[in-house]
CSV table of N, CA and C in Angstrom, one decimal:
chain,number,residue,atom,x,y,z
A,19,MET,N,-15.8,-147.8,56.3
A,19,MET,CA,-15.4,-148.1,54.9
A,19,MET,C,-14.3,-149.1,54.9
A,20,LYS,N,-14.5,-150.3,54.3
A,20,LYS,CA,-13.5,-151.3,54.3
A,20,LYS,C,-12.7,-151.3,53.0
A,21,ILE,N,-11.5,-151.7,53.0
A,21,ILE,CA,-10.6,-151.7,51.9
A,21,ILE,C,-11.1,-152.7,50.8
A,22,GLN,N,-11.0,-152.2,49.5
A,22,GLN,CA,-11.4,-153.1,48.4
A,22,GLN,C,-10.1,-153.6,47.8
A,23,LEU,N,-9.8,-154.8,47.9
A,23,LEU,CA,-8.5,-155.4,47.6
A,23,LEU,C,-8.1,-155.1,46.1
A,24,ARG,N,-9.0,-154.9,45.2
A,24,ARG,CA,-8.7,-154.7,43.8
A,24,ARG,C,-8.4,-153.2,43.5
A,25,LYS,N,-8.7,-152.3,44.4
A,25,LYS,CA,-8.4,-150.9,44.2
A,25,LYS,C,-7.0,-150.6,44.7
A,26,ARG,N,-6.3,-149.7,43.9
A,26,ARG,CA,-5.0,-149.3,44.3
A,26,ARG,C,-5.0,-148.2,45.3
A,27,LEU,N,-3.9,-148.1,46.0
A,27,LEU,CA,-3.8,-147.0,47.0
A,27,LEU,C,-4.0,-145.7,46.4
A,28,GLY,N,-3.4,-145.4,45.3
A,28,GLY,CA,-3.6,-144.1,44.6
A,28,GLY,C,-5.0,-143.8,44.3
A,29,ASP,N,-5.7,-144.8,43.8
A,29,ASP,CA,-7.1,-144.6,43.4
A,29,ASP,C,-8.0,-144.3,44.7
A,30,LEU,N,-7.7,-145.0,45.8
A,30,LEU,CA,-8.4,-144.8,47.0
A,30,LEU,C,-8.2,-143.4,47.6
A,31,LEU,N,-6.9,-142.9,47.5
A,31,LEU,CA,-6.6,-141.6,48.1
A,31,LEU,C,-7.2,-140.5,47.2
A,32,VAL,N,-7.3,-140.7,45.9
A,32,VAL,CA,-8.0,-139.7,45.1
A,32,VAL,C,-9.5,-139.7,45.4
A,33,GLU,N,-10.1,-140.9,45.4
A,33,GLU,CA,-11.5,-141.0,45.7
A,33,GLU,C,-11.9,-140.3,47.0
A,34,GLU,N,-11.0,-140.4,48.0
A,34,GLU,CA,-11.3,-139.8,49.3
A,34,GLU,C,-10.9,-138.3,49.3
A,35,GLY,N,-10.4,-137.8,48.2
A,35,GLY,CA,-10.0,-136.3,48.2
A,35,GLY,C,-8.8,-136.0,48.9
A,36,ILE,N,-7.9,-136.9,49.2
A,36,ILE,CA,-6.7,-136.7,50.0
A,36,ILE,C,-5.6,-136.1,49.1
A,37,VAL,N,-5.5,-136.7,47.9
A,37,VAL,CA,-4.6,-136.2,46.9
A,37,VAL,C,-5.3,-136.1,45.6
A,38,SER,N,-4.6,-135.4,44.6
A,38,SER,CA,-5.2,-135.2,43.3
A,38,SER,C,-4.6,-136.3,42.3
A,39,GLU,N,-5.2,-136.4,41.2
A,39,GLU,CA,-4.7,-137.3,40.2
A,39,GLU,C,-3.3,-136.9,39.7
A,40,GLU,N,-3.1,-135.6,39.6
A,40,GLU,CA,-1.8,-135.0,39.2
A,40,GLU,C,-0.8,-135.4,40.2
A,41,GLN,N,-1.1,-135.3,41.5
A,41,GLN,CA,-0.1,-135.6,42.5
A,41,GLN,C,0.2,-137.1,42.5
A,42,ILE,N,-0.8,-137.9,42.2
A,42,ILE,CA,-0.5,-139.4,42.1
A,42,ILE,C,0.4,-139.6,40.9
A,43,GLN,N,0.2,-139.0,39.8
A,43,GLN,CA,1.1,-139.1,38.6
A,43,GLN,C,2.5,-138.7,39.0
A,44,GLN,N,2.7,-137.6,39.7
A,44,GLN,CA,4.0,-137.1,40.0
A,44,GLN,C,4.7,-138.1,41.0
A,45,ALA,N,3.9,-138.7,41.9
A,45,ALA,CA,4.5,-139.6,42.8
A,45,ALA,C,4.8,-140.9,42.1
A,46,LEU,N,4.0,-141.4,41.1
A,46,LEU,CA,4.3,-142.6,40.4
A,46,LEU,C,5.6,-142.4,39.6
A,47,ASN,N,5.8,-141.2,39.0
A,47,ASN,CA,7.0,-140.9,38.3
A,47,ASN,C,8.2,-140.9,39.2
A,48,ALA,N,8.1,-140.4,40.4
A,48,ALA,CA,9.2,-140.4,41.4
A,48,ALA,C,9.4,-141.9,41.8
A,49,GLN,N,8.4,-142.6,42.0
A,49,GLN,CA,8.5,-144.0,42.4
A,49,GLN,C,9.3,-144.8,41.3
A,50,ARG,N,9.0,-144.6,40.1
A,50,ARG,CA,9.8,-145.3,39.0
A,50,ARG,C,11.3,-145.0,39.1
A,51,SER,N,11.6,-143.8,39.4
A,51,SER,CA,13.0,-143.4,39.4
A,51,SER,C,13.7,-143.8,40.7
A,52,THR,N,13.0,-143.8,41.8
A,52,THR,CA,13.6,-144.1,43.1
A,52,THR,C,13.4,-145.5,43.5
A,53,GLY,N,12.4,-146.2,43.1
A,53,GLY,CA,12.0,-147.5,43.5
A,53,GLY,C,11.3,-147.6,44.8
A,54,GLN,N,11.0,-146.4,45.4
A,54,GLN,CA,10.3,-146.4,46.7
A,54,GLN,C,8.8,-146.7,46.5
A,55,LYS,N,8.1,-147.0,47.6
A,55,LYS,CA,6.7,-147.3,47.6
A,55,LYS,C,5.9,-146.0,47.3
A,56,LEU,N,4.7,-146.1,46.8
A,56,LEU,CA,3.9,-144.9,46.4
A,56,LEU,C,3.7,-144.1,47.6
A,57,GLY,N,3.3,-144.7,48.7
A,57,GLY,CA,3.0,-143.9,49.9
A,57,GLY,C,4.2,-143.1,50.4
A,58,ASP,N,5.4,-143.7,50.3
A,58,ASP,CA,6.6,-142.9,50.7
A,58,ASP,C,6.9,-141.8,49.7
A,59,ALA,N,6.7,-142.0,48.4
A,59,ALA,CA,6.8,-141.0,47.4
A,59,ALA,C,5.9,-139.8,47.7
A,60,LEU,N,4.6,-140.1,48.0
A,60,LEU,CA,3.7,-139.0,48.3
A,60,LEU,C,4.1,-138.2,49.5
A,61,ILE,N,4.6,-138.9,50.5
A,61,ILE,CA,5.1,-138.2,51.7
A,61,ILE,C,6.3,-137.4,51.4
A,62,ASP,N,7.3,-138.0,50.7
A,62,ASP,CA,8.5,-137.2,50.4
A,62,ASP,C,8.3,-136.0,49.5
A,63,LEU,N,7.3,-136.1,48.6
A,63,LEU,CA,6.9,-135.0,47.8
A,63,LEU,C,6.1,-133.9,48.5
A,64,GLY,N,5.7,-134.2,49.7
A,64,GLY,CA,4.9,-133.3,50.5
A,64,GLY,C,3.5,-133.2,50.2
A,65,PHE,N,2.9,-134.2,49.5
A,65,PHE,CA,1.5,-134.2,49.1
A,65,PHE,C,0.6,-134.7,50.3
A,66,ILE,N,1.2,-135.5,51.2
A,66,ILE,CA,0.5,-136.1,52.3
A,66,ILE,C,1.5,-136.2,53.4
A,67,THR,N,1.1,-136.1,54.7
A,67,THR,CA,2.0,-136.4,55.8
A,67,THR,C,1.9,-137.8,56.2
A,68,GLU,N,3.0,-138.3,56.9
A,68,GLU,CA,3.0,-139.6,57.3
A,68,GLU,C,1.8,-139.9,58.2
A,69,LYS,N,1.4,-139.0,59.1
A,69,LYS,CA,0.2,-139.2,59.9
A,69,LYS,C,-1.0,-139.3,59.1
A,70,GLN,N,-1.2,-138.5,58.0
A,70,GLN,CA,-2.4,-138.7,57.2
A,70,GLN,C,-2.4,-140.1,56.5
A,71,MET,N,-1.3,-140.5,56.1
A,71,MET,CA,-1.2,-141.8,55.4
A,71,MET,C,-1.5,-142.9,56.4
A,72,LEU,N,-1.0,-142.9,57.6
A,72,LEU,CA,-1.3,-143.9,58.6
A,72,LEU,C,-2.8,-143.8,59.0
A,73,ASP,N,-3.3,-142.7,59.2
A,73,ASP,CA,-4.7,-142.5,59.5
A,73,ASP,C,-5.6,-143.1,58.4
A,74,PHE,N,-5.3,-142.9,57.2
A,74,PHE,CA,-6.0,-143.4,56.0
A,74,PHE,C,-5.9,-144.9,56.0
A,75,LEU,N,-4.7,-145.4,56.1
A,75,LEU,CA,-4.6,-146.9,56.0
A,75,LEU,C,-5.3,-147.6,57.2
A,76,SER,N,-5.2,-147.0,58.4
A,76,SER,CA,-5.9,-147.5,59.5
A,76,SER,C,-7.4,-147.6,59.3
A,77,GLN,N,-7.9,-146.5,58.8
A,77,GLN,CA,-9.4,-146.5,58.5
A,77,GLN,C,-9.8,-147.5,57.4
A,78,GLN,N,-9.0,-147.6,56.4
A,78,GLN,CA,-9.3,-148.5,55.3
A,78,GLN,C,-9.2,-150.0,55.7
A,79,LEU,N,-8.3,-150.3,56.6
A,79,LEU,CA,-8.1,-151.6,57.0
A,79,LEU,C,-9.0,-152.0,58.2
A,80,GLY,N,-9.6,-151.0,58.8
A,80,GLY,CA,-10.5,-151.2,59.9
A,80,GLY,C,-9.7,-151.6,61.2
A,81,LEU,N,-8.5,-151.1,61.3
A,81,LEU,CA,-7.6,-151.4,62.4
A,81,LEU,C,-7.3,-150.1,63.1
A,82,PRO,N,-7.2,-150.2,64.5
A,82,PRO,CA,-6.8,-149.0,65.2
A,82,PRO,C,-5.4,-148.6,65.0
A,83,LEU,N,-5.1,-147.3,64.9
A,83,LEU,CA,-3.8,-146.7,64.8
A,83,LEU,C,-3.2,-146.6,66.2
A,84,ILE,N,-2.1,-147.3,66.4
A,84,ILE,CA,-1.5,-147.3,67.8
A,84,ILE,C,-0.2,-146.5,67.7
A,85,ASP,N,0.0,-145.5,68.5
A,85,ASP,CA,1.2,-144.7,68.6
A,85,ASP,C,2.1,-145.4,69.7
A,86,LEU,N,3.1,-146.1,69.2
A,86,LEU,CA,3.9,-146.9,70.1
A,86,LEU,C,4.7,-146.0,71.1
A,87,GLY,N,4.8,-144.7,70.8
A,87,GLY,CA,5.4,-143.7,71.7
A,87,GLY,C,4.6,-143.4,72.9
A,88,ARG,N,3.3,-143.7,72.8
A,88,ARG,CA,2.3,-143.4,73.8
A,88,ARG,C,1.8,-144.7,74.5
A,89,ALA,N,2.1,-145.8,73.9
A,89,ALA,CA,1.6,-147.1,74.4
A,89,ALA,C,2.2,-147.4,75.7
A,90,PRO,N,1.4,-147.9,76.7
A,90,PRO,CA,2.0,-148.3,78.0
A,90,PRO,C,2.9,-149.5,77.8
A,91,VAL,N,4.0,-149.5,78.6
A,91,VAL,CA,5.0,-150.6,78.5
A,91,VAL,C,5.0,-151.3,79.9
A,92,ASP,N,4.9,-152.6,79.8
A,92,ASP,CA,4.9,-153.4,81.0
A,92,ASP,C,6.4,-153.4,81.6
A,93,ALA,N,6.5,-153.1,82.9
A,93,ALA,CA,7.8,-153.0,83.5
A,93,ALA,C,8.6,-154.3,83.5
A,94,GLU,N,7.9,-155.4,83.4
A,94,GLU,CA,8.5,-156.7,83.4
A,94,GLU,C,9.1,-157.0,82.1
């Protein structure tokens, strides 16, 4: 599934069943008062975990999710 540039993150998350419309509205209200990004508001409100958000964005963008804590580091 590739990202559709005209669709908003909230709409995509609802379509995938990850969050509800009500949760998006609550996050949008929080976003207006805090100025934070929608994804951060959803995470802060406990509607989605950071891992879920990263997995979702990775899938939507067709990019692998890389855990830098587990990535091999060249000694040089």
